[in-house]
XYZ file of N, CA, C and O in Angstrom:
612
model
N 15.986 -4.463 -37.423
C 16.052 -4.855 -36.518
C 15.846 -4.190 -35.275
O 17.346 -3.679 -34.552
N 15.404 -3.502 -34.203
C 15.015 -2.621 -32.816
C 14.999 -3.181 -31.901
O 13.865 -3.928 -31.685
N 15.555 -3.298 -30.629
C 15.180 -3.323 -29.035
C 15.050 -1.952 -28.876
O 16.109 -1.575 -29.009
N 14.255 -2.565 -27.898
C 14.022 -1.213 -27.036
C 14.442 -0.907 -25.801
O 14.972 -2.319 -25.169
N 14.867 -0.751 -25.077
C 15.962 -0.161 -24.425
C 15.798 -1.148 -22.874
O 16.074 -1.868 -22.656
N 14.266 -1.389 -22.277
C 14.120 -2.642 -21.600
C 13.684 -3.804 -21.400
O 13.938 -4.169 -21.540
N 14.123 -4.323 -22.673
C 14.205 -5.235 -24.020
C 15.793 -5.759 -23.844
O 16.102 -6.929 -22.958
N 16.265 -4.277 -23.470
C 17.964 -5.070 -24.035
C 18.456 -4.849 -22.205
O 18.932 -5.699 -21.658
N 18.005 -4.301 -21.733
C 17.992 -4.151 -19.575
C 17.995 -5.923 -19.301
O 18.180 -6.149 -18.826
N 16.717 -5.610 -20.002
C 16.653 -7.787 -19.010
C 17.048 -8.425 -19.681
O 17.152 -9.256 -19.028
N 17.459 -8.510 -20.697
C 18.394 -9.496 -21.458
C 19.707 -9.813 -20.712
O 20.199 -10.588 -21.447
N 20.644 -8.717 -20.182
C 21.750 -8.315 -20.349
C 22.013 -8.533 -18.702
O 21.547 -7.775 -17.795
N 22.268 -10.025 -18.398
C 22.909 -9.851 -16.599
C 23.367 -8.858 -16.309
O 23.482 -8.526 -14.774
N 24.125 -8.042 -17.390
C 24.972 -6.892 -16.048
C 24.713 -5.916 -16.229
O 24.112 -4.898 -14.950
N 23.433 -5.523 -17.789
C 22.107 -4.243 -16.830
C 21.536 -4.274 -15.634
O 21.335 -3.479 -14.723
N 21.081 -6.061 -16.005
C 20.413 -6.421 -14.246
C 20.458 -6.459 -13.278
O 20.094 -5.391 -12.301
N 22.186 -6.227 -13.236
C 22.652 -6.390 -11.502
C 23.226 -4.747 -11.439
O 22.709 -4.787 -10.053
N 23.481 -4.340 -12.341
C 23.562 -2.725 -12.130
C 22.177 -2.235 -11.970
O 22.142 -0.747 -10.610
N 21.294 -2.105 -12.321
C 20.341 -1.550 -11.837
C 19.039 -2.226 -10.852
O 19.011 -1.403 -10.035
N 19.780 -3.089 -10.626
C 19.311 -3.643 -8.537
C 20.289 -3.500 -7.709
O 19.427 -3.276 -7.084
N 20.991 -3.106 -8.504
C 22.091 -2.444 -7.622
C 21.719 -1.181 -6.870
O 22.301 -1.033 -5.632
N 21.330 0.047 -8.155
C 21.469 1.251 -7.729
C 20.101 1.431 -6.868
O 20.168 1.871 -5.890
N 18.942 -0.201 -6.970
C 17.936 0.377 -6.528
C 17.985 -0.094 -4.580
O 17.383 0.353 -3.690
N 19.117 -0.673 -4.941
C 18.800 -1.909 -3.946
C 20.010 -0.561 -2.994
O 20.534 -0.514 -1.654
N 20.355 0.419 -3.136
C 21.147 1.284 -3.069
C 20.093 2.870 -2.557
O 20.436 3.710 -1.644
N 19.513 3.013 -3.558
C 19.074 4.228 -3.820
C 17.983 4.340 -2.898
O 17.080 5.152 -1.960
N 16.633 3.375 -2.777
C 15.191 3.316 -2.423
C 15.964 3.017 -0.501
O 15.310 4.025 -0.405
N 16.858 2.091 0.045
C 16.215 3.092 1.539
C 17.228 3.838 1.377
O 16.771 4.333 2.576
N 17.684 4.119 0.910
C 18.436 5.923 1.095
C 17.258 7.078 0.915
O 18.030 7.458 2.041
N 16.787 6.761 0.378
C 16.100 7.774 0.689
C 14.964 7.495 1.110
O 13.722 9.176 1.898
N 13.998 7.162 1.639
C 14.031 5.781 3.281
C 14.289 6.831 4.435
O 13.119 7.526 4.797
N 15.713 6.421 4.334
C 16.240 7.350 5.723
C 16.275 8.631 5.474
O 15.833 9.620 6.844
N 16.821 9.318 4.185
C 17.101 10.916 4.235
C 15.485 10.948 5.099
O 15.285 12.273 5.122
N 14.017 10.376 4.047
C 13.343 11.954 4.601
C 13.023 11.063 5.308
O 11.926 12.250 5.688
N 13.321 9.938 6.444
C 13.223 10.096 8.069
C 13.847 10.882 8.542
O 12.777 11.817 9.813
N 14.859 11.460 8.129
C 15.405 12.384 9.317
C 14.851 14.160 8.541
O 14.613 14.502 9.070
N 14.677 13.476 7.773
C 13.837 15.477 6.952
C 12.838 15.624 8.194
O 12.150 16.029 8.002
N 11.801 14.633 7.864
C 10.688 14.604 8.424
C 10.921 14.789 10.225
O 10.276 15.396 10.893
N 12.069 14.080 10.700
C 12.948 14.488 11.949
C 12.668 16.232 12.870
O 12.585 16.877 13.065
N 13.181 16.073 11.534
C 13.146 18.420 11.247
C 12.309 18.899 11.125
O 12.501 20.356 10.521
N 10.673 18.443 11.463
C 10.003 18.862 10.560
C 9.443 20.241 11.581
O 8.459 21.300 10.591
N 10.512 21.166 12.520
C 9.719 22.340 12.956
C 10.607 23.365 12.513
O 10.153 24.829 12.443
N 11.782 22.793 12.199
C 12.766 23.864 11.476
C 13.748 23.836 10.910
O 14.538 23.573 10.609
N 12.550 23.321 9.738
C 13.531 22.528 8.053
C 15.400 23.443 7.932
O 15.311 24.884 8.407
N 15.719 22.168 7.706
C 17.203 23.021 6.743
C 17.515 23.543 5.542
O 16.402 22.528 4.770
N 17.544 24.174 5.420
C 18.076 24.425 3.116
C 17.755 23.679 2.471
O 18.674 22.905 3.258
N 16.778 22.931 1.494
C 17.650 22.108 1.184
C 18.503 22.350 0.070
O 19.346 20.940 0.283
N 19.108 23.210 0.290
C 19.990 23.499 -0.877
C 21.599 22.872 -0.020
O 22.302 22.298 -0.242
N 21.685 23.250 1.972
C 22.546 22.449 2.490
C 22.479 21.503 2.110
O 23.470 20.331 2.678
N 21.010 20.523 2.643
C 20.845 19.233 2.368
C 20.930 18.361 1.384
O 22.170 16.972 1.731
N 21.210 18.944 -0.090
C 21.940 17.680 -1.109
C 23.132 18.453 -0.954
O 24.360 17.335 -1.517
N 23.851 19.301 -0.631
C 25.080 19.499 -0.143
C 26.247 18.543 0.541
O 27.112 17.971 0.772
N 25.317 18.671 1.391
C 25.976 17.528 2.971
C 25.712 15.709 2.008
O 26.596 15.482 2.102
N 24.191 15.978 1.727
C 23.853 14.135 1.120
C 25.755 13.966 -0.179
O 25.606 13.401 -0.083
N 25.473 14.542 -0.905
C 26.799 14.878 -2.634
C 27.802 14.889 -1.758
O 29.235 13.899 -1.705
N 28.084 15.276 -0.659
C 29.943 15.506 -0.187
C 29.993 14.410 -0.010
O 30.805 13.563 0.082
N 29.105 13.267 0.770
C 29.328 12.429 1.553
C 29.810 10.984 -0.280
O 30.174 10.405 -0.112
N 28.317 11.265 -0.814
C 28.419 10.699 -1.564
C 29.207 10.528 -3.060
O 29.972 9.531 -3.035
N 30.401 11.621 -2.544
C 31.192 12.001 -3.635
C 32.180 12.398 -2.982
O 33.360 11.611 -3.705
N 32.502 13.273 -2.729
C 34.413 13.705 -2.928
C 34.978 13.091 -1.935
O 35.835 12.565 -1.156
N 33.813 13.116 -0.724
C 34.306 12.290 0.302
C 35.194 10.494 0.548
O 35.710 9.893 0.921
N 34.307 9.629 -1.169
C 34.371 8.923 -1.492
C 36.079 8.765 -2.164
O 36.338 7.861 -1.000
N 36.302 9.653 -2.215
C 36.900 8.983 -3.935
C 38.241 10.164 -2.447
O 39.367 9.765 -2.693
N 37.941 11.106 -1.629
C 39.182 11.249 -0.938
C 39.740 10.181 0.218
O 40.499 10.357 0.390
N 38.922 9.404 0.335
C 38.526 8.405 1.516
C 39.917 7.694 0.605
O 40.611 6.468 1.336
N 39.683 6.915 -0.459
C 39.898 6.145 -1.433
C 41.348 6.519 -1.223
O 42.058 5.088 -1.094
N 41.691 7.461 -2.023
C 42.795 7.902 -1.948
C 44.136 7.753 -0.916
O 45.211 7.271 -1.083
N 43.857 8.393 0.360
C 43.918 7.910 1.392
C 44.519 6.199 1.628
O 45.846 6.079 2.316
N 43.300 5.635 1.766
C 43.504 4.374 2.678
C 44.238 3.428 0.976
O 45.037 3.259 1.931
N 44.746 4.118 -0.501
C 45.424 3.299 -0.677
C 46.715 3.656 -0.580
O 47.235 3.142 -0.275
N 46.995 5.093 -0.321
C 48.470 5.764 0.228
C 48.644 4.632 1.557
O 49.838 4.904 1.547
N 48.180 4.364 2.977
C 48.199 3.878 3.965
C 48.183 2.686 3.797
O 48.873 2.482 4.930
N 47.468 2.034 2.436
C 47.734 0.197 2.325
C 48.665 -0.156 2.961
O 49.685 -1.212 3.335
N 50.093 0.541 1.895
C 51.436 -0.689 2.138
C 52.033 -0.035 3.600
O 52.663 -1.193 4.062
N 51.539 1.133 4.241
C 52.747 1.522 5.690
C 51.172 0.278 6.217
O 52.505 -0.381 7.242
N 50.460 0.517 6.108
C 49.100 -0.831 7.236
C 49.742 -2.268 6.899
O 49.445 -3.192 7.928
N 50.131 -3.059 5.446
C 50.693 -4.302 5.323
C 51.592 -4.298 6.420
O 51.731 -5.578 6.323
N 53.110 -4.161 6.246
C 53.701 -3.850 7.690
C 53.216 -4.214 9.108
O 54.629 -3.522 10.189
N 52.499 -3.525 9.322
C 52.304 -3.663 10.864
C 52.260 -4.884 11.712
O 51.494 -5.597 11.466
N 52.295 -4.793 12.776
C 52.905 -6.213 13.482
C 51.183 -6.291 14.038
O 50.749 -7.346 14.841
N 50.070 -5.944 13.986
C 49.027 -5.682 14.242
C 48.497 -6.913 12.589
O 46.884 -7.215 13.059
N 48.966 -7.379 11.803
C 48.248 -8.169 11.041
C 48.311 -7.830 9.625
O 47.706 -6.013 9.257
N 48.005 -8.206 8.800
C 47.995 -8.101 7.585
C 46.394 -7.332 6.982
O 46.350 -6.796 6.362
N 45.228 -7.735 7.679
C 44.213 -7.271 7.664
C 43.605 -6.292 7.971
O 42.934 -5.280 8.105
N 44.857 -5.842 8.743
C 45.022 -4.396 9.343
C 44.141 -3.205 8.320
O 43.407 -2.068 8.708
N 44.789 -3.441 7.634
C 43.900 -2.212 6.230
C 43.354 -1.772 5.962
O 42.337 -1.079 5.480
N 42.320 -3.866 6.080
C 40.513 -3.023 6.350
C 39.512 -2.173 7.402
O 38.937 -1.578 7.301
N 40.463 -3.286 8.886
C 40.000 -3.175 9.740
C 40.432 -1.569 10.499
O 40.033 -1.205 11.463
N 41.588 -1.362 10.712
C 42.003 -0.095 11.164
C 41.536 0.996 10.211
O 42.148 2.388 10.575
N 42.347 0.930 9.229
C 42.714 2.352 7.652
C 41.479 2.879 7.758
O 41.320 3.918 7.796
N 39.801 2.271 7.378
C 38.579 2.456 7.030
C 38.047 3.239 8.154
O 38.627 4.714 7.124
N 37.864 2.883 9.187
C 37.415 4.410 10.340
C 38.735 5.207 10.172
O 37.722 6.422 10.593
N 39.062 5.388 10.423
C 40.264 5.850 10.725
C 40.450 7.069 9.482
O 40.592 8.304 10.037
N 40.786 7.328 8.419
C 40.135 7.648 7.546
C 38.733 8.013 6.906
O 38.580 9.772 6.822
N 37.981 7.494 6.659
C 36.766 7.870 6.616
C 35.920 8.560 7.445
O 35.254 10.193 7.090
N 36.294 8.296 8.652
C 35.505 9.030 9.884
C 35.400 11.028 9.830
O 34.576 11.074 9.339
N 36.973 10.614 9.726
C 37.365 12.099 9.537
C 36.887 13.018 8.378
O 36.587 14.583 7.857
N 36.941 12.007 6.870
C 36.872 12.868 5.803
C 35.407 12.920 6.149
O 34.937 14.440 5.564
N 34.481 12.558 6.328
C 33.193 13.026 6.050
C 32.974 13.835 7.369
O 31.441 14.957 6.687
N 33.221 13.927 8.618
C 32.783 15.261 9.305
C 34.168 16.731 8.529
O 33.760 17.272 8.918
N 34.820 16.533 7.753
C 34.831 17.764 7.198
C 33.801 18.406 6.847
O 33.624 19.763 6.618
N 32.780 17.255 5.739
C 31.193 18.333 5.832
C 30.437 19.212 6.524
O 30.832 20.445 6.378
N 31.090 18.576 8.168
C 30.234 18.873 9.429
C 31.039 20.299 9.388
O 30.364 21.072 9.418
N 31.771 20.018 9.503
C 32.791 21.481 9.734
C 32.796 22.608 9.613
O 32.153 23.662 8.630
N 32.763 22.479 7.180
C 32.673 22.778 7.070
C 31.156 23.367 6.211
O 30.907 24.772 5.850
N 29.770 23.491 6.372
C 28.537 23.359 6.400
C 29.092 24.273 8.095
O 28.414 25.283 8.110
N 28.941 23.399 8.823
C 28.830 25.285 10.468
C 29.748 26.346 10.407
O 29.316 26.675 10.654
N 31.399 26.137 9.329
C 32.237 27.811 9.687
C 31.462 27.998 8.622
O 30.764 29.582 8.133
N 31.098 28.073 6.920
C 30.223 28.282 5.860
C 28.422 28.811 5.683
O 28.148 29.823 5.331
N 28.051 27.837 6.687
C 26.328 28.084 6.969
C 26.295 28.567 8.716
O 24.978 28.000 8.788
N 27.604 28.728 9.137
C 26.519 28.879 10.595
C 25.640 29.243 11.177
O 24.551 29.136 12.404
N 24.542 30.065 10.029
C 23.275 31.077 10.804
C 22.335 30.667 10.856
O 21.290 29.625 11.335
N 22.845 28.169 10.049
C 21.277 27.554 9.415
C 21.753 26.182 11.045
O 20.645 25.051 10.849
N 22.999 26.548 11.721
C 22.819 25.430 12.719
C 22.297 26.037 14.168
O 22.966 27.131 14.282
N 21.238 25.921 14.427
C 20.663 26.854 15.080
C 20.061 25.417 16.655
O 20.058 25.345 17.657
N 20.688 24.142 16.790
C 20.897 23.199 17.651
C 21.104 21.998 17.360
O 21.841 22.145 15.831
N 21.643 20.937 17.958
C 22.037 19.675 18.160
C 21.522 18.779 17.115
O 22.576 18.047 16.161
N 19.426 18.865 16.631
C 19.414 18.563 15.194
C 19.466 19.041 14.144
O 19.676 17.864 13.313
N 19.991 20.178 14.006
C 20.663 19.916 13.186
C 22.271 19.249 12.549
O 22.403 19.264 11.456
N 23.193 19.419 13.131
C 24.442 18.300 13.598
C 23.617 17.425 13.262
O 24.501 16.216 12.535
N 22.862 16.524 13.465
C 22.118 15.041 13.480
C 21.785 15.119 11.859
O 22.234 14.245 11.425
N 21.226 15.927 11.293
C 20.565 16.099 10.269
C 21.953 16.152 9.411
O 21.594 14.971 8.338
N 22.255 17.023 9.298
C 23.491 17.058 8.319
C 24.283 16.513 8.420
O 24.685 15.709 7.312
N 24.668 15.620 9.230
C 25.136 14.248 9.689
C 24.493 13.207 8.800
O 25.693 12.415 8.030
N 23.792 12.845 9.128
C 22.992 11.437 8.670
C 23.261 11.684 7.598
O 23.438 10.672 6.497
N 22.826 13.137 7.009
C 23.206 13.002 5.542
C 24.331 12.391 4.766
O 24.449 12.041 3.550
N 25.158 12.868 5.341
C 26.716 12.766 4.813
C 26.668 11.417 4.752
O 26.921 10.930 3.693
N 26.046 11.322 5.914
C 26.464 9.096 6.137
C 26.052 8.164 4.932
O 26.409 7.501 5.424
N 24.665 9.122 5.223
C 23.766 8.373 4.352
C 24.977 8.499 2.651
O 24.113 7.642 1.574
N 24.791 8.916 2.125
C 25.314 9.805 0.497
C 26.411 8.796 1.012
O 27.098 7.683 -0.100
N 27.626 8.486 1.750
C 29.018 7.832 1.606
C 28.149 6.379 2.184
O 28.986 5.895 1.170
N 27.115 5.743 2.638
C 27.256 4.352 2.353
C 26.415 4.097 1.294
O 26.811 2.815 0.517
N 25.376 5.137 0.452
C 25.086 4.795 -1.007
C 25.706 4.274 -1.991
O 26.005 2.862 -1.828
N 26.981 5.218 -1.749
C 27.513 4.915 -2.749
C 28.200 4.133 -2.342
O 29.156 3.034 -3.327
N 29.164 3.902 -0.970
C 30.398 2.426 -0.445
C 29.697 1.235 -0.699
O 29.891 0.390 -1.511
N 28.188 0.938 -0.918
C 27.276 0.170 -1.209
C 26.852 -0.618 -2.285
O 27.156 -1.732 -2.732
N 26.846 0.208 -3.123
C 27.077 0.375 -4.860
C 28.164 -0.814 -5.356
O 28.393 -1.229 -6.392
N 29.006 -0.067 -4.705
C 30.802 -0.384 -5.005
C 30.030 -1.279 -4.252
O 31.178 -2.482 -5.599
N 29.898 -1.904 -2.950
C 29.914 -3.158 -2.988
C 29.601 -4.238 -4.407
O 29.897 -5.537 -3.615
N 28.329 -3.508 -3.864
C 27.840 -4.536 -5.440
C 27.945 -4.456 -6.461
O 27.814 -5.999 -6.745
N 27.991 -3.809 -6.625
C 28.976 -3.571 -8.391
C 29.947 -4.584 -8.579
O 30.410 -5.358 -9.642
N 31.152 -4.457 -7.187
C 32.530 -5.694 -7.741
C 32.418 -6.192 -7.244
O 32.921 -8.129 -7.238
N 31.622 -7.665 -6.754
C 31.353 -8.741 -6.018
C 30.496 -9.182 -7.100
O 30.129 -8.797 -8.107
N 30.257 -10.629 -6.936
C 29.716 -11.849 -8.335
C 28.729 -11.379 -8.145
O 27.493 -11.277 -7.516
N 28.442 -11.146 -9.333
C 26.147 -10.851 -9.975
C 25.617 -11.928 -9.119
O 24.580 -11.920 -9.265
N 25.798 -13.717 -8.655
C 25.198 -14.347 -8.315
C 25.005 -14.519 -7.088
O 24.295 -14.864 -6.083
N 25.417 -13.407 -6.690
C 26.004 -13.300 -5.038
C 25.201 -11.910 -4.615
O 24.055 -11.363 -3.321
N 24.589 -11.077 -5.589
C 23.976 -9.782 -5.491
C 23.031 -10.016 -4.394
O 22.372 -9.809 -3.268
N 21.917 -10.537 -5.072
C 20.675 -11.106 -3.884
C 20.736 -11.458 -2.762
O 20.272 -11.692 -1.871
N 22.441 -12.183 -2.435
C 22.317 -12.287 -0.757
C 22.527 -11.308 -0.464
O 22.139 -11.616 1.462
N 23.296 -10.592 -0.411
C 23.565 -9.599 -0.138
C 22.661 -8.635 0.068
O 22.471 -7.982 1.343
N 21.321 -8.977 -0.241
C 20.083 -7.522 -0.440
C 18.886 -8.172 0.704
O 18.514 -7.689 1.350
N 19.207 -9.588 0.432
C 17.963 -10.768 1.690
C 19.253 -11.034 2.764
O 18.870 -10.751 3.813
C-alpha cells in the first residue's frame, strides 16, 4: 500500500499544523518584503544584500538572541522588577541590538550600496521581517495545536 505525500500530510494533524504555521508566517512576510522592495523602485538594492539582510534576521540573529536571553534569564529572575522581567525586559534589550548588527555589518562591508536613508530602511525592514517570521513560526509550532487558528485570525 502506497500513500502519497499530500495524503499523508492531510491525515496527520501535526504535519498540517506545521504547514499552516509555515504558510502563516511566510506569506505575510513575502507580501511585506515585496512592498518594501517596491518602495525602493528608483534605486534598487542588490538582491544578494537583500537576501543577506533577511537571512541574518531569520537565522543567526534568532540564535544569538536566544543564547543571550537564556544566559540573562537567571539574572533577570532575581530582579526587583518581578519575575516577568525576563519576558518584557530582556527580549528587546537583546534582540534589537542583535538585529542592528546586520545593518552595521552591511554599512561597513557594503558602504557603496548605502546611498540614502531609504537604503537603511529597506535593509532594516528585511532584517526585521526575517526575525519576525522565524520568531512567529516558533510561537506557532510550540503552541497548542488547537490554538493556531486563533493566533492567525
